[in-house]
Short mmCIF file of C-alpha atoms in Angstrom, two decimals:
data_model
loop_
_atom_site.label_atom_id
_atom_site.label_comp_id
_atom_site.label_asym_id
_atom_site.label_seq_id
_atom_site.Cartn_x
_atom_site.Cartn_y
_atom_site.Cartn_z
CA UNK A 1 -22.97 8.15 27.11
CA UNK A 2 -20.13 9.95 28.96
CA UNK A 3 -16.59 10.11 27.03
CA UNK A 4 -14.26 7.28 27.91
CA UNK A 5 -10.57 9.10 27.64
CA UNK A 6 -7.72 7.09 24.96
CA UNK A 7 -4.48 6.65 25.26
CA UNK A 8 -4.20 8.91 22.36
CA UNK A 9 -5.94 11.94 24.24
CA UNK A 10 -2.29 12.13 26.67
CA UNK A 11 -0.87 12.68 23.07
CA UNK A 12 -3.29 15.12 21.92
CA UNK A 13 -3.01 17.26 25.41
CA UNK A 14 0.72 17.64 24.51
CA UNK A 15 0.36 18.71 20.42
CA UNK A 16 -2.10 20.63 20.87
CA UNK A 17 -0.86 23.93 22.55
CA UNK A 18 1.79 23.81 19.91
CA UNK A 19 0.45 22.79 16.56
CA UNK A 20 -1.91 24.38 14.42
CA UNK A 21 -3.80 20.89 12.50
CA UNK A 22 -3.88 17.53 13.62
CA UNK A 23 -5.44 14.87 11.73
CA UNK A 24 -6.10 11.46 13.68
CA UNK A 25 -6.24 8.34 11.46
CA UNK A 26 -7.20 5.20 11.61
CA UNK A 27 -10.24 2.01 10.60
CA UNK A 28 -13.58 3.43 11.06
CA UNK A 29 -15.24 2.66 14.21
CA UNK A 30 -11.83 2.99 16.24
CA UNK A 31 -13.01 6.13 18.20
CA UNK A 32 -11.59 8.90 16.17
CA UNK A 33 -15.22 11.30 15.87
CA UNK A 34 -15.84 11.18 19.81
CA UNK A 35 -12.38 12.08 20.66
CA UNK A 36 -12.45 14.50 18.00
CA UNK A 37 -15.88 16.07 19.62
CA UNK A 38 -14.88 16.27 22.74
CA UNK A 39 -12.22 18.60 22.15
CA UNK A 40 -14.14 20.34 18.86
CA UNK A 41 -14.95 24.12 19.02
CA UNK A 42 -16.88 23.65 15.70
CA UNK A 43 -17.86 20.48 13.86
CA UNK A 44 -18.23 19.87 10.38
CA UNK A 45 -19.42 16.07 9.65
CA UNK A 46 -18.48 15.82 6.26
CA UNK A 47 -20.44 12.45 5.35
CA UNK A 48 -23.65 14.60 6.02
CA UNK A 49 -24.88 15.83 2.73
CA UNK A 50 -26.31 19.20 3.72
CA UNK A 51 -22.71 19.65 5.52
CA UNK A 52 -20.76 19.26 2.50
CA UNK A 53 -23.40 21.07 0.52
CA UNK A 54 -22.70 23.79 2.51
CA UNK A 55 -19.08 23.54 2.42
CA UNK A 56 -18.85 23.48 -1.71
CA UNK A 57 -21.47 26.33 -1.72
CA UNK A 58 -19.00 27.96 0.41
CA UNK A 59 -15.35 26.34 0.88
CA UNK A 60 -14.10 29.09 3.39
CA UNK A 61 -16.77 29.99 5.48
CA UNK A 62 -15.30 27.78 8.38
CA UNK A 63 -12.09 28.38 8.63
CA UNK A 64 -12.90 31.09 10.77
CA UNK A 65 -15.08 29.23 13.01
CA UNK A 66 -14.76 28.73 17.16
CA UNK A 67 -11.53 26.19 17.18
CA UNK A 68 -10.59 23.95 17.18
CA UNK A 69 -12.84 22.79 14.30
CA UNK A 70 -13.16 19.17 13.76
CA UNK A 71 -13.71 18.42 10.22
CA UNK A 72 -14.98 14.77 10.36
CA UNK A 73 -14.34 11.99 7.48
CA UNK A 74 -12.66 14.46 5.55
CA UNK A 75 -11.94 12.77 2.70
CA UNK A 76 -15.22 12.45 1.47
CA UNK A 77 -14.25 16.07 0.16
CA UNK A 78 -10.44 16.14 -0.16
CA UNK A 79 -10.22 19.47 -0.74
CA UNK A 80 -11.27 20.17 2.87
CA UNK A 81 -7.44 18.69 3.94
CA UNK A 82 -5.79 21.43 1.44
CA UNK A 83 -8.01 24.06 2.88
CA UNK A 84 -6.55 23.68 6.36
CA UNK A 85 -3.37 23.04 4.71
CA UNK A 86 -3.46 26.59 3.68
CA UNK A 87 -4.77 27.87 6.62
CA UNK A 88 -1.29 26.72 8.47
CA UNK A 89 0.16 28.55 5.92
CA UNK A 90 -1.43 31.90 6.53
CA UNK A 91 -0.55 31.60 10.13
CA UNK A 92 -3.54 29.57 12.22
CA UNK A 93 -3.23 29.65 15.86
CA UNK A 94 -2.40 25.90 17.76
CA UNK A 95 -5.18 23.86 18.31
CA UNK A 96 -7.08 25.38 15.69
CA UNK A 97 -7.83 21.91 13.41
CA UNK A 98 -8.37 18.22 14.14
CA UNK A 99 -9.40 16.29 10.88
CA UNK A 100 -10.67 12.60 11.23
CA UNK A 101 -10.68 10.32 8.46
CA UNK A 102 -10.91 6.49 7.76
CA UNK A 103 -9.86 6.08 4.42
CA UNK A 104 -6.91 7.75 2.26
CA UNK A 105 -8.55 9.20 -0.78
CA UNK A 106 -8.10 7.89 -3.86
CA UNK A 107 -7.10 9.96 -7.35
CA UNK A 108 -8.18 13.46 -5.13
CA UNK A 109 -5.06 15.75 -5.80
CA UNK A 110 -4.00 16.41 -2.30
CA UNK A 111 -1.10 17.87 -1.14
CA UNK A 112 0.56 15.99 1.95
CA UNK A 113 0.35 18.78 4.45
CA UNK A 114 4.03 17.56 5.23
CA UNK A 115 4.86 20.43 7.80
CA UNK A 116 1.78 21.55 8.13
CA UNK A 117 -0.51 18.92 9.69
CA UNK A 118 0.87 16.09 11.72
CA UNK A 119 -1.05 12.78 11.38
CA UNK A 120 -1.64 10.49 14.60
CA UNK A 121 -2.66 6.57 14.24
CA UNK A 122 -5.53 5.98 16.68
CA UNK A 123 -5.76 2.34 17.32
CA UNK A 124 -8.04 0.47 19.02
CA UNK A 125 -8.99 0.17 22.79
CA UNK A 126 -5.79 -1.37 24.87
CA UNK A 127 -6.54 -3.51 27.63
CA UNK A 128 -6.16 -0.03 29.95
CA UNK A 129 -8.80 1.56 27.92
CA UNK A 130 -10.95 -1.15 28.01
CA UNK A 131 -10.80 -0.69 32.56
CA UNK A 132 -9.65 -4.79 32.48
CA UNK A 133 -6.32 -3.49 34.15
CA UNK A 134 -4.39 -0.46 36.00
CA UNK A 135 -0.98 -0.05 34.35
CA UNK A 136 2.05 -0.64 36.47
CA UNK A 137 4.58 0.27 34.60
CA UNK A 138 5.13 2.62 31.86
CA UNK A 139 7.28 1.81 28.87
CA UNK A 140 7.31 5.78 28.84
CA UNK A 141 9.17 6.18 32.06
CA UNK A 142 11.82 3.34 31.24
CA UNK A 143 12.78 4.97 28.55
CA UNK A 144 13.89 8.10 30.11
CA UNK A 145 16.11 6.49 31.87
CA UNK A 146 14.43 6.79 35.80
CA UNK A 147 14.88 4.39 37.74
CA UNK A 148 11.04 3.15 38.31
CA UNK A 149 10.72 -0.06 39.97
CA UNK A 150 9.92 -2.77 37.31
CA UNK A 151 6.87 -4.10 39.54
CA UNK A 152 3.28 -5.41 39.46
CA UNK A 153 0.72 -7.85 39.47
CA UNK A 154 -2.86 -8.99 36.85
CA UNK A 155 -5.36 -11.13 37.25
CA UNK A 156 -6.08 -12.00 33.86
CA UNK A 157 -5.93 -15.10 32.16
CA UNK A 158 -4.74 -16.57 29.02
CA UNK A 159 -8.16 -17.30 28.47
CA UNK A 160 -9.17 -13.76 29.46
CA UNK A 161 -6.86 -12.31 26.99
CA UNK A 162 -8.14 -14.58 24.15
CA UNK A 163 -11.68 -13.32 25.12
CA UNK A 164 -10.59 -9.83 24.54
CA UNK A 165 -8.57 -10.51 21.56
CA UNK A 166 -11.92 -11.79 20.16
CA UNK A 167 -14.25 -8.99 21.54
CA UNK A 168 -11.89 -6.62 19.50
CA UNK A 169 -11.09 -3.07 20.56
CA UNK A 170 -13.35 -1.12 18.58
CA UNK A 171 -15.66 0.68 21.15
CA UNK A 172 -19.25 0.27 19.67
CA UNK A 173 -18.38 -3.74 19.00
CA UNK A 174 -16.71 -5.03 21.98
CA UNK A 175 -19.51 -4.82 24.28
CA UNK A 176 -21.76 -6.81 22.31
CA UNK A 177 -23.07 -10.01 22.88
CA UNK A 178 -20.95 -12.72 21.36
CA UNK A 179 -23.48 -13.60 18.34
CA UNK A 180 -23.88 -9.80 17.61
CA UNK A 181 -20.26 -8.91 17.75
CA UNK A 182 -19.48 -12.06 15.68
CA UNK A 183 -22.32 -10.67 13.09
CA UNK A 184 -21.13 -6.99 13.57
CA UNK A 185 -17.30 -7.89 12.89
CA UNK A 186 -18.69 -9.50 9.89
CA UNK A 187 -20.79 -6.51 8.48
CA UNK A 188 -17.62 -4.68 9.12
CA UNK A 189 -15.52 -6.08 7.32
CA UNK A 190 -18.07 -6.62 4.14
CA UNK A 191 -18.88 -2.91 4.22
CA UNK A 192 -15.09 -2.35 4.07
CA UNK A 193 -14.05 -4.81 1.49
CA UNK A 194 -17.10 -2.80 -0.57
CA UNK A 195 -19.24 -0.05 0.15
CA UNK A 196 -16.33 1.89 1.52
CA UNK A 197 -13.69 1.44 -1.02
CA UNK A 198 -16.48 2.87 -3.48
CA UNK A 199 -17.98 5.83 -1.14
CA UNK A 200 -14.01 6.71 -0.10
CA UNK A 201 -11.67 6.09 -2.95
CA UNK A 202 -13.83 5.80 -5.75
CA UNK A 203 -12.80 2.19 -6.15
CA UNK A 204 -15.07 -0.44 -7.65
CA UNK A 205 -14.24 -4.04 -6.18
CA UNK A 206 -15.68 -6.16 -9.57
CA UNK A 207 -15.22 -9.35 -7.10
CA UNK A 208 -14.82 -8.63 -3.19
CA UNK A 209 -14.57 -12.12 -2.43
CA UNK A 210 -11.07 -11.78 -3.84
CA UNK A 211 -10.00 -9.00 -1.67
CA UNK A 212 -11.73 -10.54 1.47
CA UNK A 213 -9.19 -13.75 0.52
CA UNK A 214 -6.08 -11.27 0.57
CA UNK A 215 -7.10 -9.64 3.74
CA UNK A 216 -7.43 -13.16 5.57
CA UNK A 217 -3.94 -14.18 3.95
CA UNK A 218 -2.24 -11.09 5.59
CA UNK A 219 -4.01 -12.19 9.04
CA UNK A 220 -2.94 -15.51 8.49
CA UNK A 221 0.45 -14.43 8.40
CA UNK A 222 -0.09 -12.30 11.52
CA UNK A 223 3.03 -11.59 13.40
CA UNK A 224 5.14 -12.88 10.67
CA UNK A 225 7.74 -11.80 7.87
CA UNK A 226 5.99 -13.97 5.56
CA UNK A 227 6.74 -13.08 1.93
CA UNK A 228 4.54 -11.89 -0.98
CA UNK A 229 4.86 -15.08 -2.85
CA UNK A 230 3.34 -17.18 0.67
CA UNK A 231 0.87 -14.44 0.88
CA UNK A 232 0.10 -14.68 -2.62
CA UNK A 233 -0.15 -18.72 -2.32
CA UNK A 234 -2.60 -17.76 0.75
CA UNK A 235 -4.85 -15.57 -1.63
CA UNK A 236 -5.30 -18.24 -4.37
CA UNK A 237 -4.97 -21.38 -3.20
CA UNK A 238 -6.09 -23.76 -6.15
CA UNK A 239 -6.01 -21.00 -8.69
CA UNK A 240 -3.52 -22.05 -11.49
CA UNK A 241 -3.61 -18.45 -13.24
CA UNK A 242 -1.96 -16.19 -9.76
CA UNK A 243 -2.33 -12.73 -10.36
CA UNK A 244 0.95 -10.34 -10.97
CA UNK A 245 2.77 -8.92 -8.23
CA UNK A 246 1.50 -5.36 -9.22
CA UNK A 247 -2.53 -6.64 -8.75
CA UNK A 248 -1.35 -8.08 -5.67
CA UNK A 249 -0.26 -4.34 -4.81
CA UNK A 250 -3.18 -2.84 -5.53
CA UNK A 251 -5.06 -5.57 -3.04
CA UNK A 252 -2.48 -4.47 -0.10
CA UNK A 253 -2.62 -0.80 -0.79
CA UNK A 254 -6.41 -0.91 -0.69
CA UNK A 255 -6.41 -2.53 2.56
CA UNK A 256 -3.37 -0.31 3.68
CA UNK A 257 -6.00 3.00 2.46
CA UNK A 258 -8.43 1.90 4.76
CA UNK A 259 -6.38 1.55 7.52
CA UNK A 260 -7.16 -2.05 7.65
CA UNK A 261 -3.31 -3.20 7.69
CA UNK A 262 -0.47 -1.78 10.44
CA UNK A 263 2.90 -3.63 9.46
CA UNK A 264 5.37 -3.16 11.92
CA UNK A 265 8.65 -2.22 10.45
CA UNK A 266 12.31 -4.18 10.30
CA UNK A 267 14.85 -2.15 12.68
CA UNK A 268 17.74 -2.31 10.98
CA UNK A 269 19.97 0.39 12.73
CA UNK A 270 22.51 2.08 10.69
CA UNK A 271 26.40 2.32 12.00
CA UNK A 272 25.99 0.28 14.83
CA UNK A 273 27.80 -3.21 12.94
CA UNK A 274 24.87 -5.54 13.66
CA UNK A 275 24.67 -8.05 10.99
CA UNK A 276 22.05 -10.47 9.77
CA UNK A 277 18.92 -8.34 10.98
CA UNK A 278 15.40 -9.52 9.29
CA UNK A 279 14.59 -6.98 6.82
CA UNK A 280 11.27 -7.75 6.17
CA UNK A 281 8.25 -6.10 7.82
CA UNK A 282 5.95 -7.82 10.65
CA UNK A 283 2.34 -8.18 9.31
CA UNK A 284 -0.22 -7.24 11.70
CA UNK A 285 -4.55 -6.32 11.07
CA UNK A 286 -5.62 -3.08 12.96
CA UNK A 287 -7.32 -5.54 15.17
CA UNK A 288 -6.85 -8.87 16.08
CA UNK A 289 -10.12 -9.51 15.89
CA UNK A 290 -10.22 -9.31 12.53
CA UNK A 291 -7.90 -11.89 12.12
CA UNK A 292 -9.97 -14.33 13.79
CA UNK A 293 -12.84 -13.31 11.94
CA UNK A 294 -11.31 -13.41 8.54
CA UNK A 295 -10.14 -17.06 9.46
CA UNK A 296 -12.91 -18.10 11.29
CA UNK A 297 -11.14 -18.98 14.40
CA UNK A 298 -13.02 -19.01 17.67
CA UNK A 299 -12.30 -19.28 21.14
CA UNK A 300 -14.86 -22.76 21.94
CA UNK A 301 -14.20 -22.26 25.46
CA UNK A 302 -10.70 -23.97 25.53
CA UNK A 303 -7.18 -21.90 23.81
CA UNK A 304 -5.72 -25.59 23.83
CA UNK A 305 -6.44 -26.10 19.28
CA UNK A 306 -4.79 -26.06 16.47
CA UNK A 307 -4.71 -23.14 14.08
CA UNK A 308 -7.03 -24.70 10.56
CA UNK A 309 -4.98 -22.56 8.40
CA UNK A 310 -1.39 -23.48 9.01
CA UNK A 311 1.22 -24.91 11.70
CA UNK A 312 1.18 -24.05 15.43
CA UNK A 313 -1.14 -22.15 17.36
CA UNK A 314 -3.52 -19.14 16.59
CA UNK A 315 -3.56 -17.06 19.14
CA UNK A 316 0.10 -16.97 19.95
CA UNK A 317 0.67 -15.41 16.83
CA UNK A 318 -1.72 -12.71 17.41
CA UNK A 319 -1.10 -11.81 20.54
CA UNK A 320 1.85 -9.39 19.67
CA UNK A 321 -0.74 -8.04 17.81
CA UNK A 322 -2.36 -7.19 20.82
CA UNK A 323 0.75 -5.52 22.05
CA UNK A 324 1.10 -3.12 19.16
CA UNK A 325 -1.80 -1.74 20.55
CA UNK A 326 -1.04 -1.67 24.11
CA UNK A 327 2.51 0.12 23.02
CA UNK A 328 2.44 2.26 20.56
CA UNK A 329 0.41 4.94 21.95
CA UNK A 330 1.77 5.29 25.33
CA UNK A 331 5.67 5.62 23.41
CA UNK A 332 4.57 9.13 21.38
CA UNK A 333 8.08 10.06 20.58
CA UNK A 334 8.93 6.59 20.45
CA UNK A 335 9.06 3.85 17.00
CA UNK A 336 8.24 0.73 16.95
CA UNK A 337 10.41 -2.11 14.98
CA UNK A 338 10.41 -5.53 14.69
CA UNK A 339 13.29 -6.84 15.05
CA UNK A 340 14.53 -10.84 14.03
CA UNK A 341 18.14 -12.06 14.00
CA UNK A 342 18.52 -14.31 10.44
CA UNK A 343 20.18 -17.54 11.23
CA UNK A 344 19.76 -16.95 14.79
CA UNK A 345 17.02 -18.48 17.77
CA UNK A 346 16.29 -14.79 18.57
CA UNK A 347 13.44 -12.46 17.74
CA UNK A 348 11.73 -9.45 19.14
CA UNK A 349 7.92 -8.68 18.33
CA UNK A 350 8.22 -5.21 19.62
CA UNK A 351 11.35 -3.07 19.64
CA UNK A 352 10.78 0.49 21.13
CA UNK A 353 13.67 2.72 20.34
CA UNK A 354 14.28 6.74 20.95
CA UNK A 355 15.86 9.09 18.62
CA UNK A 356 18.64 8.76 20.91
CA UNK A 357 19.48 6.61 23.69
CA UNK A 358 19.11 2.76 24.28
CA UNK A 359 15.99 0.50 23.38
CA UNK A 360 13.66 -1.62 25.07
CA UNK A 361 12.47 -4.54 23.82
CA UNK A 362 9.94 -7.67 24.71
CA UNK A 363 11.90 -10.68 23.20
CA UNK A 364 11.80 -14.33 23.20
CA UNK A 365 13.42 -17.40 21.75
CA UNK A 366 11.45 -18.85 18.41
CA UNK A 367 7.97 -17.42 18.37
CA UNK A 368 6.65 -21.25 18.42
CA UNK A 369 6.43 -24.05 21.06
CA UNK A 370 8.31 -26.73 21.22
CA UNK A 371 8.99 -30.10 23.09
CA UNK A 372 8.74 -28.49 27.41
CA UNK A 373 8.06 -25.19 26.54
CA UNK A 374 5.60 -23.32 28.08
#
C-alpha cells in the first residue's frame, strides 16, 4: 500500500536537516512506524524478539548503521533511548535517529534526552489527511501576519463530520466497515487498558474494568474543565468507599503513559493584566472516537439525541476534540491553550498563540445550546 503523507511529515522535513534524534509519540496505531519507514535508513523493530536479542547481545552495533535509523517501539528496551541519547552527545550528524514509541516506560531509568532528542506528538488523521477536504486556509499563514484572504468553501455535513468523528483517525481502523471498526475500537481499547500496560510499563491492572471506567469518565468530560472530584464521581458511581486522590493519579497517569489522554492546557498569560482566566486544563481522548466508544454513543443515523451520560449534546462536546487534531500539527512553532473567562459568557476551545506576536483563536459564547441557538 503506497505511503499516505501526515501533517506531521511538513514538520519532520523542517527538523530534520538540523537535529540529530527525533522521537515521534503518540497511541499505537496512529501512524508513527510507516512514517518512521519511509524516511528510515536502517530499522530496528524492537517488539521483534530476535531484534532485541540482537541488540542486548550487542547494544552498539547500530549506531553506526545507514541513517537515519528508526528504532521502533523503543521502549520495550529503554536503554535503546539512552543509547541515542549518547550518541547526540558524541556528535551524530542531523537526521541520524527517529525513535517511535507508544507507551512511556515505566520504572526503566531513563534519562530525558532534554537537549538531545526532541519529541513530536503524532495524532491522528485530520480531516485533510483523511482526502474528505482541500485546506483553504492555513492557521500557519495567519499567524505570520500576511495578509491571506480568509476564504473558502466544504461540502461536508454535520452529519458527515459525526461519521468521521466515529470512524476515528487511526489509519488501519477508519476504513473499516462499521461493525468491524466498532469491534476493532473495542479490542483497542481492551488491549490498552491490559496487555499493553503489562508488555510496556510493567504494570499489572488487578481489575481493568476499573481503569476502562476512568478512561470513559475523562471522555465524558470531553472538552471540559471538569474537576477531579466530578471525574472521580464519574469513575465510581454507586461505590460508597471512592478511592484517594493519589489512586486516582495513578489511573490518569497510566492513561496519560499510553498516550491515551491529550489535555489541552489553561492560557493564562503572564504580565498582560487579564483577570479571571480558567485555570484548569481542557480534557480531551487522543481520538474522539474513543470517547464514543467508551460511552457507547452512536451515530443511529440522526445527530438530533441526547447525550445518556449527562446534560446537552454529545457530539458538540467532542467536536473541539476534533479540532485539536486538525490544529495542532499544522501550528509547529505554535501552542495550543484553552482558554475560558470565569464569571464571564466567553470561552475559547482552541487558542493558538506564538512566542511572540498576537493569537488566534476559534471562540464562541457558552459551549451549550440554548433557547434559538443554532
Amino acid at each position: 500500500m503506497a505511503y499516505m503523507r501526515r501533517l506531521i511529515d511538513d514538520e519532520l522535513d523542517v527538523l530534520m536537516p538540523d537535529l540529530a534524534a527525533i522521537a515521534l509519540d503518540g497511541p499505537k496505531g496512529v501512524g508513527k512506524t510507516a512514517t518512521g519507514l519511509e524516511r528510515a535508513g536502517t530499522v530496528l523493530r524492537v517488539d521483534q524478539p530476535e531484534t532485541a536479542i540482537m541488540l542486548e547481545g550487542d547494544p552498539y552495533s547500530w549506531i553506526g548503521r545507514r541513517p537515519p535509523i528508526l528504532v521502533d517501539e523503543w521502549q520495550r528496551l529503554p536503554w535503546t533511548w539512552d543509547t541515542v541519547r549518547r550518541a547526540v552527545d558524541d556528535g551524530a550528524a542531523p537526521g541520524t535517529f527517529l525513535l517511535a514509541g507508544s507507551a512511556t516506560p515505566g520504572n526503566a531509568r531513563t534519562h530525558s534526552g532534554a537537549g538531545r532528542i526532541v519529541s513530536l506528538r503524532m495524532r491522528p488523521m485530520s480531516l485533510p489527511e483523511r482526502c474528505l477536504v482541500q485546506p483553504a486556509v492555513s492557521l500557519a499563514e495567519l499567524l505570520t501576519g500576511s495578509h491571506t484572504p480568509v476564504e473558502g468553501a466544504c461540502d461536508l455535513k454535520l452529519a458527515d463530520y459525526v461519521r468521521e468523528i466515529e470512524s476515528s483517525g487511526f489509519p488501519g481502523i477508519r476504513s473499516l466497515g462499521n461493525r468491524a471498526r466498532r469491534v476493532q475500537l473495542e479490542s483497542y481499547l481492551t488491549r490498552a487498558l491490559s496487555r499493553d500496560l503489562a508488555e510496556e510499563r510493567g504494570i499489572q491492572v488487578r481489575r481493568p474494568a476499573t481503569l476502562r471506567a476512568w478512561a470513559a469518565a475523562y471522555a465524558h468530560a470531553s472538552s471540559s474543565t471538569s474537576t477531579w472530584e466530578n471525574i472521580r464521581r464519574d469513575a465510581t458511581p454507586g461505590d460508597g468507599d471512592h478511592p484517594t486522590k493519589a489512586t486516582a493519579i495513578n489511573y490518569r497517569d497510566w492513561l496519560t503513559s499510553l498516550w491515551l489522554l491529550d489535555p489541552v492546557p489553561p492560557w493564562l498569560p503572564i504580565g498582560t493584566g487579564i483577570r479571571n482566566l480558567g485555570r484548569s486544563e481542557k480534557h480531551q481522548l487522543a481520538d474522539p472516537a474513543l470517547a464514543a466508544q467508551l460511552l457507547r454513543v452512536r451515530e443511529v443515523g440522526s445527530v438530533n439525541f441526547d447525550w445518556p451520560h449527562g446534560d446537552g449534546l454529545f457530539w458538540p462536546h467532542v467536536y473541539p476534540e476534533t479540532g485539536l487534531t486538525e490544529s495542532s500539527h499544522s501550528l509547529a512553532p505554535t501552542s495550543m491553550w484553552g482558554f475560558e473567562a470565569c464569571g464571564h459568557d466567553l470561552e475559547r476551545e482552541l487558542f493558538p498563540h506564538r512566542a511572540a506576536g498576537c493569537p488566534g483563536c476559534r471562540h464562541h459564547r457558552s459551549c451549550r445550546p440554548g433557547p434559538g441557538r443554532p
